[in-house]
XYZ file of C-alpha atoms in Angstrom:
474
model
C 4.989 67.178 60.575
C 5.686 63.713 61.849
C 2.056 63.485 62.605
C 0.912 64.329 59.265
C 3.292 61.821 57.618
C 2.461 59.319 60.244
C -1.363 60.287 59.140
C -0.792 59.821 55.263
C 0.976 56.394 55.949
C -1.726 55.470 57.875
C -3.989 56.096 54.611
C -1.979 54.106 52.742
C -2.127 51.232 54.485
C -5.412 51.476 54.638
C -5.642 51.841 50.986
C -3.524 48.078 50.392
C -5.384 46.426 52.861
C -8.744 47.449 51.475
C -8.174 47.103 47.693
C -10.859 47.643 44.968
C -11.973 44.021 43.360
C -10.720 43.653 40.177
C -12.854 41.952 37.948
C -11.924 39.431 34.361
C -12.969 41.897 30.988
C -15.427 39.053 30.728
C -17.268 40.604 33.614
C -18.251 43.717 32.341
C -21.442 46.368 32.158
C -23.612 45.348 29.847
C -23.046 41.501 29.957
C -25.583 38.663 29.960
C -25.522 36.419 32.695
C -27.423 32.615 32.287
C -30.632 32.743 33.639
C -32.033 30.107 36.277
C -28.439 28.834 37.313
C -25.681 29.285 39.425
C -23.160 31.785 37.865
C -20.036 31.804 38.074
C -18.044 35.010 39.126
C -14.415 35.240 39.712
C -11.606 38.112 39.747
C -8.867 39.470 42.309
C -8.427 41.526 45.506
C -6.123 41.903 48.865
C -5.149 38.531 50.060
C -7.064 36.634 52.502
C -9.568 39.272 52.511
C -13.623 38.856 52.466
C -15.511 40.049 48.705
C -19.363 40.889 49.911
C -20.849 40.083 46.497
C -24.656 41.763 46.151
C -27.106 41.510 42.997
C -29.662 43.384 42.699
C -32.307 41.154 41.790
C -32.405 39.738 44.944
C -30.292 41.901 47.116
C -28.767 39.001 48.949
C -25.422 39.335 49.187
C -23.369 36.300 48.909
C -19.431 36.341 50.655
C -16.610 34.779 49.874
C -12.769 34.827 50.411
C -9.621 35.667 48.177
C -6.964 33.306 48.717
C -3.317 34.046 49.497
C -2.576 35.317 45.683
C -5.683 37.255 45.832
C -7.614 35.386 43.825
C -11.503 34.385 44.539
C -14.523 32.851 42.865
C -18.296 32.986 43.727
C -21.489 30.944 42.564
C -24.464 33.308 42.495
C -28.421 32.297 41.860
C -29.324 34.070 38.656
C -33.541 34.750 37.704
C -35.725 33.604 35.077
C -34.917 35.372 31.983
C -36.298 39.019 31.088
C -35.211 42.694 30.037
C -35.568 44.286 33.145
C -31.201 45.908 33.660
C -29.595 44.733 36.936
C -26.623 45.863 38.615
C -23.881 43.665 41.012
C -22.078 45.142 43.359
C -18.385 43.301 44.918
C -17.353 44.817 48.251
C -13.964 44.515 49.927
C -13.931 48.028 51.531
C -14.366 49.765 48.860
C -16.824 49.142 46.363
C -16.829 47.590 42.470
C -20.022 47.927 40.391
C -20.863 46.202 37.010
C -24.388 47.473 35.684
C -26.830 47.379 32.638
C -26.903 43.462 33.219
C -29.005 41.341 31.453
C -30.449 37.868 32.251
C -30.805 35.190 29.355
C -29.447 32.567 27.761
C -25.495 32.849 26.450
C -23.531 30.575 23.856
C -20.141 30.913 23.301
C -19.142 30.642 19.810
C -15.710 29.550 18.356
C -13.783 28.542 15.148
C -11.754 30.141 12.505
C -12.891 32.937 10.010
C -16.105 32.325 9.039
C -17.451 32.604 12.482
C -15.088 35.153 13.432
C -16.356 37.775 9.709
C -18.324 40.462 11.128
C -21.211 41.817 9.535
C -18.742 44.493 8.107
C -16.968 41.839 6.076
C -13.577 41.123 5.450
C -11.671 42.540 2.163
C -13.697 41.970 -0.886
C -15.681 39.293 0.985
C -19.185 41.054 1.722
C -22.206 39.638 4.291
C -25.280 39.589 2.548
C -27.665 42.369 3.815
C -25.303 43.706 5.886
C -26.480 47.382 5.794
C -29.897 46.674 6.206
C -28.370 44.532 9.523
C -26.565 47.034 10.368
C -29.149 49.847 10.545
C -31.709 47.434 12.581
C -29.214 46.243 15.059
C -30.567 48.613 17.580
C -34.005 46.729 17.500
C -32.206 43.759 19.159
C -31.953 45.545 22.874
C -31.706 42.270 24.414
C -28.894 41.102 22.482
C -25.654 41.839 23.295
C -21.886 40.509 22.571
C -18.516 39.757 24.126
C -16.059 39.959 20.832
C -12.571 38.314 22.178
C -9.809 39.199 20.183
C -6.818 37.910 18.399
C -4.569 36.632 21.585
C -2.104 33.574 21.666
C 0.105 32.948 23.985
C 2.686 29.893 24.927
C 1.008 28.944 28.457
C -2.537 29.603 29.800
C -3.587 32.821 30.676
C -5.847 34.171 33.435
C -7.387 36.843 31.190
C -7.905 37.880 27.724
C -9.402 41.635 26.838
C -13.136 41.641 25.840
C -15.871 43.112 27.134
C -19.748 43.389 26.055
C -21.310 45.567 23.797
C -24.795 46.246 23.197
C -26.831 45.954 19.683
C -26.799 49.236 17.835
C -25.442 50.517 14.673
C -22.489 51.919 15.890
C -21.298 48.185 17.870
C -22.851 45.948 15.119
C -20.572 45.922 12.020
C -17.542 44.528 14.707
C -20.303 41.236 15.508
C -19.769 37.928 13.877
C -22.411 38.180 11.472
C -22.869 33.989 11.968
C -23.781 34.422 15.800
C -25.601 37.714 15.617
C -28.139 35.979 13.220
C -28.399 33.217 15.673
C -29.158 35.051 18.505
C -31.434 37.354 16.539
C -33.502 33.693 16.288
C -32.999 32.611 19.231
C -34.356 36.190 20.778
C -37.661 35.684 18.646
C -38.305 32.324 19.253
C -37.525 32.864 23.280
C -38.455 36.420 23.376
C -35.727 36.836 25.592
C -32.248 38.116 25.812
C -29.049 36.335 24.219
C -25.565 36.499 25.166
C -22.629 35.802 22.617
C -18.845 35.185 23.441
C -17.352 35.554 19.993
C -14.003 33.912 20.008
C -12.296 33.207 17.249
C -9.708 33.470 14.975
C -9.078 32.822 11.557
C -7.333 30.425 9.725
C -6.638 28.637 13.137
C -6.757 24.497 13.073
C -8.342 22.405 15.804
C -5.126 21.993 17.186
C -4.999 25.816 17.973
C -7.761 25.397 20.713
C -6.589 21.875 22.618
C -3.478 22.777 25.416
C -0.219 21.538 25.091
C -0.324 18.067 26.765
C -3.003 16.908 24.721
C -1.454 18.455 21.135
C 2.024 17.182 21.789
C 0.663 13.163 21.639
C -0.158 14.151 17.895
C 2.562 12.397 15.906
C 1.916 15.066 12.811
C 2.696 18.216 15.353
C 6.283 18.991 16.210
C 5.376 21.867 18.996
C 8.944 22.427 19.393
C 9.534 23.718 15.575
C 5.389 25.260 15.569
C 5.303 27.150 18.217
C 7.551 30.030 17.654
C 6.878 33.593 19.796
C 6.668 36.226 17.279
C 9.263 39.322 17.570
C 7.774 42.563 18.661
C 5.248 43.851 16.383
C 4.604 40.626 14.745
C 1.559 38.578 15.032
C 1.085 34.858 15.720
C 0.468 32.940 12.925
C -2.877 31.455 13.088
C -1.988 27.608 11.975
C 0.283 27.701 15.323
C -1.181 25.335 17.881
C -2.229 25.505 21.123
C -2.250 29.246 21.436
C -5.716 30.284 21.269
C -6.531 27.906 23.953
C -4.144 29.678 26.482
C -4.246 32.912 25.202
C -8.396 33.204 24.497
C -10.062 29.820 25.201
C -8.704 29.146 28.972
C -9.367 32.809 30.916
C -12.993 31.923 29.898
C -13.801 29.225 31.302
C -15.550 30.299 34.855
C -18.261 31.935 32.567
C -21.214 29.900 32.524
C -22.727 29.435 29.052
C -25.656 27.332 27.438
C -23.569 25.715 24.984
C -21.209 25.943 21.921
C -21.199 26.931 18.590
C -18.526 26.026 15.954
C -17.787 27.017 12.250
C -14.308 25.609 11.664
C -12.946 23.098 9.336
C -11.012 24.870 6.508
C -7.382 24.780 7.849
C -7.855 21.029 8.632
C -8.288 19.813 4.749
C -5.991 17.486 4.016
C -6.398 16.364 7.640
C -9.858 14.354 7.425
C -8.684 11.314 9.180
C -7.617 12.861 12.068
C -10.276 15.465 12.126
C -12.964 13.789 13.710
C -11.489 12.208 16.705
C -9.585 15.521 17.361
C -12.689 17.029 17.307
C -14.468 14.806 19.847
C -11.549 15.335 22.022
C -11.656 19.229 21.903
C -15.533 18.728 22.598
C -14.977 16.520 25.745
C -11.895 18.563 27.143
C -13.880 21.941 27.226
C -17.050 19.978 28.588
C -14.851 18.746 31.189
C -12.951 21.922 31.830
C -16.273 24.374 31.900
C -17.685 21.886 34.380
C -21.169 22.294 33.723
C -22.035 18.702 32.163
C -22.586 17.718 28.561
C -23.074 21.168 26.949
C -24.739 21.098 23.411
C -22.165 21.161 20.651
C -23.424 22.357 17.297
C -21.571 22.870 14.213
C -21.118 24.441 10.726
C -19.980 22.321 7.799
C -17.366 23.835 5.646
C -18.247 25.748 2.600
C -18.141 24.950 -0.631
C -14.874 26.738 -2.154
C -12.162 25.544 -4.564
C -9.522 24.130 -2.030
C -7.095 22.505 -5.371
C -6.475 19.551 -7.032
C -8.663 16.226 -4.908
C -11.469 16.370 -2.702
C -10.263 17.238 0.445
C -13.187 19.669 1.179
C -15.663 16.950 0.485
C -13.467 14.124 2.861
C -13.509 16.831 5.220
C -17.294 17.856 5.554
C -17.596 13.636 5.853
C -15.163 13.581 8.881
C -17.346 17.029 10.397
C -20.515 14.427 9.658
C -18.337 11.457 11.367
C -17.556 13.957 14.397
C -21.384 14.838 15.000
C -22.045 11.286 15.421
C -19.022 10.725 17.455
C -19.868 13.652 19.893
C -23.242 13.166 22.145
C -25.934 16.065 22.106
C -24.643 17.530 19.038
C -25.619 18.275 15.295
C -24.183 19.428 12.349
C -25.485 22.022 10.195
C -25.204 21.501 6.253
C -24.120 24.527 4.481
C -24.145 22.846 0.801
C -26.490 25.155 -0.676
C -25.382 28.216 0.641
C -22.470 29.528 -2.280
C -23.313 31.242 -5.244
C -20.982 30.369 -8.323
C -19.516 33.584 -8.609
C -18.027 32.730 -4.623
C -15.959 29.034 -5.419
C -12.573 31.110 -4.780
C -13.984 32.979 -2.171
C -13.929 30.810 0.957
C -16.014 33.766 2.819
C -19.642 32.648 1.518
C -22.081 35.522 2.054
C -24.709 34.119 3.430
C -24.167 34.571 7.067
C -27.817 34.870 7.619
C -29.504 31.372 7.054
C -25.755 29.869 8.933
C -26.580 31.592 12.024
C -30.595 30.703 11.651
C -29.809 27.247 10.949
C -27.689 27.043 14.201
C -30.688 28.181 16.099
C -33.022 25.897 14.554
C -30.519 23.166 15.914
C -30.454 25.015 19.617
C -34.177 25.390 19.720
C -34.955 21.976 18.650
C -32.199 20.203 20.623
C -31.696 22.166 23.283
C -34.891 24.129 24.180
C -36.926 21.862 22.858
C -39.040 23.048 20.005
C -39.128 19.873 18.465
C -41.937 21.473 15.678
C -39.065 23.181 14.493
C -37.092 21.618 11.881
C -33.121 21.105 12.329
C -32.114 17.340 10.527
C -31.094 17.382 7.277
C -31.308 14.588 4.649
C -28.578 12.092 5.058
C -27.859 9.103 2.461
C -28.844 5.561 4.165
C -28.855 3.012 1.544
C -28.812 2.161 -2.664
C -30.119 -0.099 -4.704
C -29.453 -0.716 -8.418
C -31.919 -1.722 -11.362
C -29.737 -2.240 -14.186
C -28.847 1.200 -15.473
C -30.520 2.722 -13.080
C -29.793 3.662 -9.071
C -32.188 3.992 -6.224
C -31.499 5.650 -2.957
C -33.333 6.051 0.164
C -32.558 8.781 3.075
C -33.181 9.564 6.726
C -34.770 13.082 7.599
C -36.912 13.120 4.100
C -40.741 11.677 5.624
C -42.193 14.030 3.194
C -40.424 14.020 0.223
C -38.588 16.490 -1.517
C -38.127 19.525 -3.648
C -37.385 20.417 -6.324
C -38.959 17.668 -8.726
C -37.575 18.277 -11.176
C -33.941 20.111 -12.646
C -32.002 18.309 -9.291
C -28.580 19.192 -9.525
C -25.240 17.485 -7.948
C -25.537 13.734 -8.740
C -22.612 12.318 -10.567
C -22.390 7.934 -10.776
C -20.130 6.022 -11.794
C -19.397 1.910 -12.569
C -16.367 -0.577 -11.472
C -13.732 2.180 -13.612
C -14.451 4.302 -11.258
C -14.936 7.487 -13.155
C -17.871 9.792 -12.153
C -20.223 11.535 -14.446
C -22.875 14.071 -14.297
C -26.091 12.545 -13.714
C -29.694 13.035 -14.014
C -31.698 12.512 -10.693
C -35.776 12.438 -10.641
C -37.524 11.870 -7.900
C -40.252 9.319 -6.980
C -42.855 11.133 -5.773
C -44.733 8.062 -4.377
C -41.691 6.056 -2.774
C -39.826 9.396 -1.529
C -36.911 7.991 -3.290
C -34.189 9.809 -5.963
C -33.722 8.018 -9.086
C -29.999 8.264 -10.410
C -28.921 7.555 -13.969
C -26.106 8.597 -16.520
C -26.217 7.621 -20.523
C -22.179 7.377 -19.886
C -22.571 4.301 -17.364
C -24.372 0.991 -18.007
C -23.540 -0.464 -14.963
C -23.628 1.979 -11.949
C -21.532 0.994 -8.964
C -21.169 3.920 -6.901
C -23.356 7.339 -6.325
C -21.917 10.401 -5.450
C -23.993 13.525 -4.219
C -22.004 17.298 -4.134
C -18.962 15.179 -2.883
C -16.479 17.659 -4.578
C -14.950 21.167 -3.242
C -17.323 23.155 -4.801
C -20.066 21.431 -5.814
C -23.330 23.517 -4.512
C -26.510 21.057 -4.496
C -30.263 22.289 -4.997
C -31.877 18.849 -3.287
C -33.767 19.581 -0.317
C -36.759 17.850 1.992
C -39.973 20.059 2.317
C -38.832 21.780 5.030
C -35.988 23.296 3.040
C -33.023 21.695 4.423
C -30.825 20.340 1.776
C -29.142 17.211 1.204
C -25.680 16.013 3.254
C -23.254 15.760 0.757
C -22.109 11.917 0.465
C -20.823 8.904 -1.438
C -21.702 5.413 -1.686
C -18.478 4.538 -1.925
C -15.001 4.362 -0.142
C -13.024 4.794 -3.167
């Protein structure tokens, strides 16, 4: 009897000294790895004990050692992209295998709720083609997503739930409609597979995804009264700062990525002056904390949508134009055009679809290169005024524009300051828009879909429209 308990403690030792690795959600079958890197893989064991870490693309196993809390983190060589499924295999006397891994390129994409609405929708706010989408998803075998969800906390966090799910019909109406379209792009273009780390949450402000010593310098955020820890079964309110970066943003950062994608904006009208440099910050503080240089930063300008009285939507797509300039190898993508009328109290625009294309046009030109491929849009650079009559010149417009006629979205205005609906022609010759009103002699000031809703029809002959702007700083 002694000898069999003697036997069975014997196990059990054995057992605690030769615990399974654990591994982050993050790290799951079925996840995309970067390709032609180091990545980065991380997760727990037994103290002080050896992880033999073995991929089977190269069968070379690479070792490392948890520290005293049990914690480790490994750099493995990854392959050139393809669609061939690999395994990895973590060792620390008993074995841990993730499988059904892909190699490609992976972008981690982040905001509030217009990058966050799957291709489901939200309530009475429907993504265009959806079903259609939907059905096809399984086409897309090389795409695959990591959908992170709603988690705030007070301090950082070592992990957050979230694993990867392949494209099929079943998976597909839970993926952010916005980055599914881009990586369907990106997958044609590369003909290779695409990663996506959705993470976001909506209604959240900038503030939400910057950590606590940076946020508390803010002179307009009182953390003490904001941050409040909901009661059990309550939710976090989604304006509360800080908590998406502990609770979602910081227990991914070992996962290497090729960049960032953001759609986020709305819950910081009103806010404009302070946007942009915020902004810049949250850019250089997750470059910094990632640790893998000066990732590409692209983003999506706010919608059109009736925010109330003033034009804080408009002040706020400027500061989101202000930030891309600010923030080195990044762009902005205009989203003017992309409302129908019907949608101006609707701040869920439909048309998922061309966002998520026209954030891969930006990645493929920018990033990979393309540079055929258009991804500037046409941006106001100067004015010039011939009695009744205003001329203005843009960047990004070489060849013209479209339509010629029936251009929509001008308004002028003289010294009183009062804007009215204009008519705009274009000069076919000079490449130049022509802006007039019978209600103002003596023009001072132009203004182009600088309003909350105000959708625009101007584009250059590559279809990308016009960057909402004014001529003034009225």
């Amino acid at each position: 009897m002694k000898r069999f308990i003697g036997l069975c403690l014997l196990v059990l030792l054995s057992k605690t000294l030769s615990a399974k690795v654990v591994l982050p959600d993050i790290l799951s079958d079925y996840a995309v790895l970067q390709q032609q890197t180091e990545v980065r893989l991380w997760g727990k064991s037994t103290p002080n004990s050896l992880i033999h870490i073995t991929p089977s693309w190269n069968n070379r196993t690479v070792t490392t050692r948890s520290d005293a809390e049990g914690k480790w983190q490994a750099r493995v060589n990854t392959p050139t992209a393809g669609f061939t499924p690999y395994s990895i295999d973590f060792f620390d006397g008993d074995t841990t295998r993730i499988q059904h891994i892909l190699i490609g390129e992976v972008w981690f994409c982040s905001g509030q709720s217009n990058m966050e609405m799957p291709l489901n929708g939200f309530w009475n706010c429907p993504v265009e083609n959806a079903n259609e989408t939907i059905a096809t998803s399984g086409e897309w075998t090389g795409i695959r997503m990591a959908t992170i969800p709603k988690t705030g906390a007070p301090v950082p966090q070592e992990n957050v739930a979230g694993c990867w799910k392949e494209s099929n019909p079943f998976n597909a109406p839970y993926f952010s409609a916005t980055a599914f379209s881009f990586a369907r792009m990106l997958s044609r273009v590369l003909q290779i597979p695409v990663g996506i780390i959705s993470c976001a949450w909506g209604g959240s402000r900038v503030e939400g995804w910057l950590p606590e010593e940076i946020v508390k310098t803010y002179p307009d955020v009182d953390l003490g009264k904001e941050i409040k820890t909901p009661e059990e079964g309550e939710e976090w309110n989604y304006h509360t700062p800080t908590i998406m970066y502990n609770g979602m943003l910081k227990p991914l950062q070992s996962y290497t990525i090729r960049g960032f994608l953001w759609y986020q904006g709305e819950s910081n009208v009103g806010k404009e002056t302070t946007y942009a440099e915020r902004l810049r910050t949250m850019v250089e503080l997750w470059r910094k904390e990632w640790n893998q240089g000066e990732l590409p930063f692209y983003l999506v300008e706010i919608a059109p949508y009736d925010y109330g009285e003033g034009i804080g939507g408009a002040l706020l797509r400027e500061a989101q134009s202000r930030a891309a300039a600010l923030i080195p190898n990044s762009g902005m993508v205009c989203t003017n055009d992309l409302a129908y009328p019907y949608e101006k109290p609707q701040i869920h625009p439909c048309q998922k679809e061309e966002v998520g294309k026209r954030l891969a046009y930006l990645a493929l030109n920018k990033t990979y290169n393309y540079w055929s491929i258009a991804c500037d849009y046409p941006t106001y650079r100067s004015m010039s005024i011939q009695k009744d009559t205003v001329e203005l010149t843009f960047d990004h417009a070489d060849e013209g524009f479209s339509p010629w006629t029936g251009i929509e979205g001008f308004e002028v205005a003289g010294e009183d300051r009062i804007f009215h609906p204009a008519e705009a022609s274009l000069d076919t010759g000079k490449k130049t828009i022509r802006v007039c009103s019978d209600k103002v002699k003596h023009p001072a000031a132009v203004r182009y879909c600088f309003r909350n809703f105000q959708p625009g029809n101007l584009k250059n002959h590559r279809g990308m429209p016009v960057v909402p702007f004014r001529t003034d700083q009225w």
